[in-house]
């Protein structure tokens, strides 16, 4: 059995879910966790953030319900409405970081969200991946090179296709999978204890 975490690095609700997915992963070191980028802001949705008038109101709700931090640097970054959230670039970055340390995928994916939502660093900027890699003790040059390489681009496309094949159209979604059997453990917002109950129930069906 393994966990599949489908998120988008530019999704505020995914940012709010970060403590839960980190906690669940920490409780279950025996389970591999696949981190899959969902592709929230691609194609016609890759436009200045002012086009999404709900963002700041949604962020306030996320902060209230989950305790997630939205830093002053982030508020400055999006303040004039011109910032463009490009999930293709973010997915390349997730792929580059996870390739450098596959066993730390959840840690690195959530650290990347902190880089945006707390530190106000754009996820299309190679310097962001250098900073995240350095903080994590990774080879920053290798991570930046991977971010800019063809393999990360292919990995991003593969992630978007996988999310669609799994039927995931809302982020974040946490799944448990055992072979061909897949169940939803959380979608949008959930605490670690809620996830634990659903995971235990799924495991019980597999052992019965």
Short mmCIF file of C-alpha atoms in Angstrom, two decimals:
data_model
loop_
_atom_site.label_atom_id
_atom_site.label_comp_id
_atom_site.label_asym_id
_atom_site.label_seq_id
_atom_site.Cartn_x
_atom_site.Cartn_y
_atom_site.Cartn_z
CA UNK A 1 0.00 0.00 0.00
CA UNK A 2 1.12 3.56 -0.64
CA UNK A 3 -0.16 7.12 -0.41
CA UNK A 4 -0.68 9.43 -3.38
CA UNK A 5 -0.74 13.15 -2.65
CA UNK A 6 -2.21 15.17 -5.53
CA UNK A 7 -1.73 18.89 -4.98
CA UNK A 8 -0.75 22.07 -6.74
CA UNK A 9 2.08 24.23 -5.45
CA UNK A 10 0.00 27.32 -6.27
CA UNK A 11 -3.10 26.04 -4.44
CA UNK A 12 -3.86 27.80 -1.16
CA UNK A 13 -5.89 24.86 0.15
CA UNK A 14 -2.92 22.59 -0.53
CA UNK A 15 -0.80 25.00 1.51
CA UNK A 16 -3.33 24.76 4.33
CA UNK A 17 -3.22 20.95 4.13
CA UNK A 18 0.58 20.83 4.41
CA UNK A 19 0.71 20.13 8.17
CA UNK A 20 -1.72 17.24 7.79
CA UNK A 21 0.11 15.52 4.95
CA UNK A 22 3.44 15.99 6.72
CA UNK A 23 2.00 14.48 9.90
CA UNK A 24 0.48 11.50 8.11
CA UNK A 25 3.71 10.82 6.22
CA UNK A 26 5.71 11.05 9.46
CA UNK A 27 3.37 8.56 11.18
CA UNK A 28 3.75 6.06 8.34
CA UNK A 29 7.40 5.82 7.31
CA UNK A 30 6.61 2.35 6.00
CA UNK A 31 4.43 3.83 3.24
CA UNK A 32 5.85 5.36 0.09
CA UNK A 33 4.23 8.68 -0.82
CA UNK A 34 3.88 9.69 -4.46
CA UNK A 35 3.61 13.47 -4.80
CA UNK A 36 1.69 14.40 -7.95
CA UNK A 37 1.29 17.95 -9.29
CA UNK A 38 -2.25 18.61 -10.44
CA UNK A 39 -1.87 21.50 -12.88
CA UNK A 40 -4.31 24.05 -11.48
CA UNK A 41 -3.05 27.09 -13.39
CA UNK A 42 -2.17 26.04 -16.91
CA UNK A 43 -3.38 26.98 -20.38
CA UNK A 44 -6.09 29.63 -20.29
CA UNK A 45 -5.80 29.81 -16.47
CA UNK A 46 -2.21 31.04 -16.69
CA UNK A 47 -3.14 34.71 -16.34
CA UNK A 48 -2.42 37.53 -13.88
CA UNK A 49 -3.68 36.74 -10.41
CA UNK A 50 -6.08 39.70 -10.54
CA UNK A 51 -8.23 37.50 -12.80
CA UNK A 52 -8.95 35.35 -9.77
CA UNK A 53 -10.69 37.87 -7.57
CA UNK A 54 -11.46 35.26 -4.92
CA UNK A 55 -7.83 34.50 -4.03
CA UNK A 56 -7.29 36.84 -1.09
CA UNK A 57 -10.71 36.09 0.39
CA UNK A 58 -10.03 32.37 0.04
CA UNK A 59 -6.64 32.79 1.67
CA UNK A 60 -8.23 34.48 4.67
CA UNK A 61 -10.63 31.55 5.00
CA UNK A 62 -7.80 29.03 4.67
CA UNK A 63 -5.79 30.82 7.33
CA UNK A 64 -8.78 30.88 9.68
CA UNK A 65 -9.67 27.21 9.18
CA UNK A 66 -6.19 25.67 9.03
CA UNK A 67 -3.83 28.14 10.68
CA UNK A 68 -1.79 28.41 7.47
CA UNK A 69 0.56 31.38 7.22
CA UNK A 70 0.41 33.81 4.32
CA UNK A 71 3.46 36.00 4.74
CA UNK A 72 3.93 39.72 4.14
CA UNK A 73 6.37 38.97 1.31
CA UNK A 74 3.68 36.92 -0.43
CA UNK A 75 1.14 39.72 0.00
CA UNK A 76 3.61 42.15 -1.58
CA UNK A 77 4.27 39.75 -4.47
CA UNK A 78 0.61 39.52 -5.43
CA UNK A 79 -0.36 43.01 -4.30
CA UNK A 80 -0.67 44.72 -7.69
CA UNK A 81 -2.41 41.71 -9.27
CA UNK A 82 0.14 41.22 -12.05
CA UNK A 83 1.78 38.05 -10.76
CA UNK A 84 1.13 34.98 -12.93
CA UNK A 85 0.77 31.59 -11.29
CA UNK A 86 2.20 29.03 -13.73
CA UNK A 87 1.56 25.49 -12.49
CA UNK A 88 3.63 24.02 -15.33
CA UNK A 89 6.76 25.71 -14.00
CA UNK A 90 5.86 24.81 -10.43
CA UNK A 91 5.37 21.16 -11.38
CA UNK A 92 8.79 21.14 -13.02
CA UNK A 93 10.23 22.44 -9.78
CA UNK A 94 8.43 19.82 -7.70
CA UNK A 95 9.79 17.13 -10.03
CA UNK A 96 13.34 18.50 -9.77
CA UNK A 97 13.25 18.61 -5.97
CA UNK A 98 11.68 15.17 -5.62
CA UNK A 99 14.19 13.68 -8.04
CA UNK A 100 16.99 14.96 -5.79
CA UNK A 101 15.52 13.30 -2.68
CA UNK A 102 12.59 10.98 -3.48
CA UNK A 103 12.11 9.86 0.11
CA UNK A 104 11.61 13.50 1.15
CA UNK A 105 8.98 14.33 -1.46
CA UNK A 106 6.30 15.52 0.99
CA UNK A 107 8.79 17.65 2.92
CA UNK A 108 10.10 19.27 -0.26
CA UNK A 109 6.71 19.85 -1.86
CA UNK A 110 5.40 21.59 1.24
CA UNK A 111 8.65 23.56 1.60
CA UNK A 112 8.09 24.84 -1.92
CA UNK A 113 4.64 26.05 -0.93
CA UNK A 114 6.17 27.85 2.05
CA UNK A 115 8.62 29.51 -0.34
CA UNK A 116 5.68 30.99 -2.24
CA UNK A 117 3.04 31.62 0.42
CA UNK A 118 5.36 32.71 3.23
CA UNK A 119 8.53 33.99 1.56
CA UNK A 120 6.87 35.43 -1.55
CA UNK A 121 9.13 33.64 -4.02
CA UNK A 122 7.76 32.94 -7.50
CA UNK A 123 7.81 29.32 -8.59
CA UNK A 124 8.95 30.08 -12.13
CA UNK A 125 12.23 31.52 -10.83
CA UNK A 126 15.32 29.29 -10.78
CA UNK A 127 16.57 31.20 -7.72
CA UNK A 128 13.61 29.87 -5.73
CA UNK A 129 14.70 26.28 -6.32
CA UNK A 130 18.25 27.13 -5.40
CA UNK A 131 17.04 28.55 -2.10
CA UNK A 132 14.71 25.64 -1.31
CA UNK A 133 17.43 23.13 -2.20
CA UNK A 134 20.03 24.89 -0.07
CA UNK A 135 17.67 25.01 2.91
CA UNK A 136 17.04 21.29 2.51
CA UNK A 137 20.75 20.46 2.25
CA UNK A 138 20.48 19.31 -1.37
CA UNK A 139 22.81 19.92 -4.30
CA UNK A 140 21.36 23.26 -5.41
CA UNK A 141 23.17 23.30 -8.76
CA UNK A 142 21.74 19.87 -9.61
CA UNK A 143 18.22 20.90 -8.60
CA UNK A 144 18.34 24.08 -10.70
CA UNK A 145 19.71 22.18 -13.68
CA UNK A 146 16.93 19.60 -13.31
CA UNK A 147 14.28 22.34 -13.06
CA UNK A 148 15.44 23.72 -16.39
CA UNK A 149 15.84 20.32 -18.06
CA UNK A 150 13.66 18.23 -20.34
CA UNK A 151 13.09 15.47 -17.78
CA UNK A 152 11.31 17.83 -15.39
CA UNK A 153 9.12 19.09 -18.22
CA UNK A 154 8.17 15.52 -19.10
CA UNK A 155 7.57 14.72 -15.43
CA UNK A 156 5.22 17.70 -15.10
CA UNK A 157 3.16 16.56 -18.08
CA UNK A 158 3.09 13.02 -16.71
CA UNK A 159 1.88 14.30 -13.33
CA UNK A 160 -1.00 16.23 -14.90
CA UNK A 161 -2.01 13.15 -16.88
CA UNK A 162 -1.79 10.96 -13.79
CA UNK A 163 -3.95 13.31 -11.73
CA UNK A 164 -6.58 13.22 -14.48
CA UNK A 165 -6.38 9.42 -14.73
CA UNK A 166 -6.95 9.18 -10.98
CA UNK A 167 -10.08 11.31 -11.39
CA UNK A 168 -8.70 14.08 -9.19
CA UNK A 169 -10.07 17.51 -10.07
CA UNK A 170 -9.84 19.21 -6.67
CA UNK A 171 -6.67 19.98 -4.74
CA UNK A 172 -5.40 18.79 -2.40
CA UNK A 173 -6.51 15.17 -2.58
CA UNK A 174 -4.81 12.45 -0.56
CA UNK A 175 -5.33 8.88 -1.74
CA UNK A 176 -4.37 5.44 -0.49
CA UNK A 177 -3.64 2.83 -3.12
CA UNK A 178 -3.15 -0.91 -2.92
CA UNK A 179 -2.62 -2.28 -6.39
CA UNK A 180 -5.59 -1.22 -8.49
CA UNK A 181 -7.69 -0.31 -5.45
CA UNK A 182 -7.65 3.38 -4.61
CA UNK A 183 -9.59 5.29 -1.96
CA UNK A 184 -9.84 8.97 -1.03
CA UNK A 185 -8.47 9.75 2.43
CA UNK A 186 -8.92 13.52 2.26
CA UNK A 187 -10.01 16.20 -0.17
CA UNK A 188 -9.62 19.91 0.53
CA UNK A 189 -9.33 20.01 4.30
CA UNK A 190 -8.90 17.30 6.93
CA UNK A 191 -6.98 16.69 10.10
CA UNK A 192 -4.43 13.94 10.59
CA UNK A 193 -6.75 11.96 12.87
CA UNK A 194 -9.50 11.93 10.26
CA UNK A 195 -7.02 10.67 7.67
CA UNK A 196 -5.78 8.02 10.10
CA UNK A 197 -9.29 6.65 10.58
CA UNK A 198 -9.90 6.38 6.85
CA UNK A 199 -6.47 4.85 6.24
CA UNK A 200 -7.07 2.24 8.95
CA UNK A 201 -10.46 1.40 7.47
CA UNK A 202 -8.94 0.96 4.01
CA UNK A 203 -6.13 -1.20 5.38
CA UNK A 204 -8.69 -3.35 7.18
CA UNK A 205 -10.54 -4.05 3.95
CA UNK A 206 -7.28 -5.12 2.31
CA UNK A 207 -6.41 -7.59 5.10
CA UNK A 208 -9.87 -9.12 5.47
#
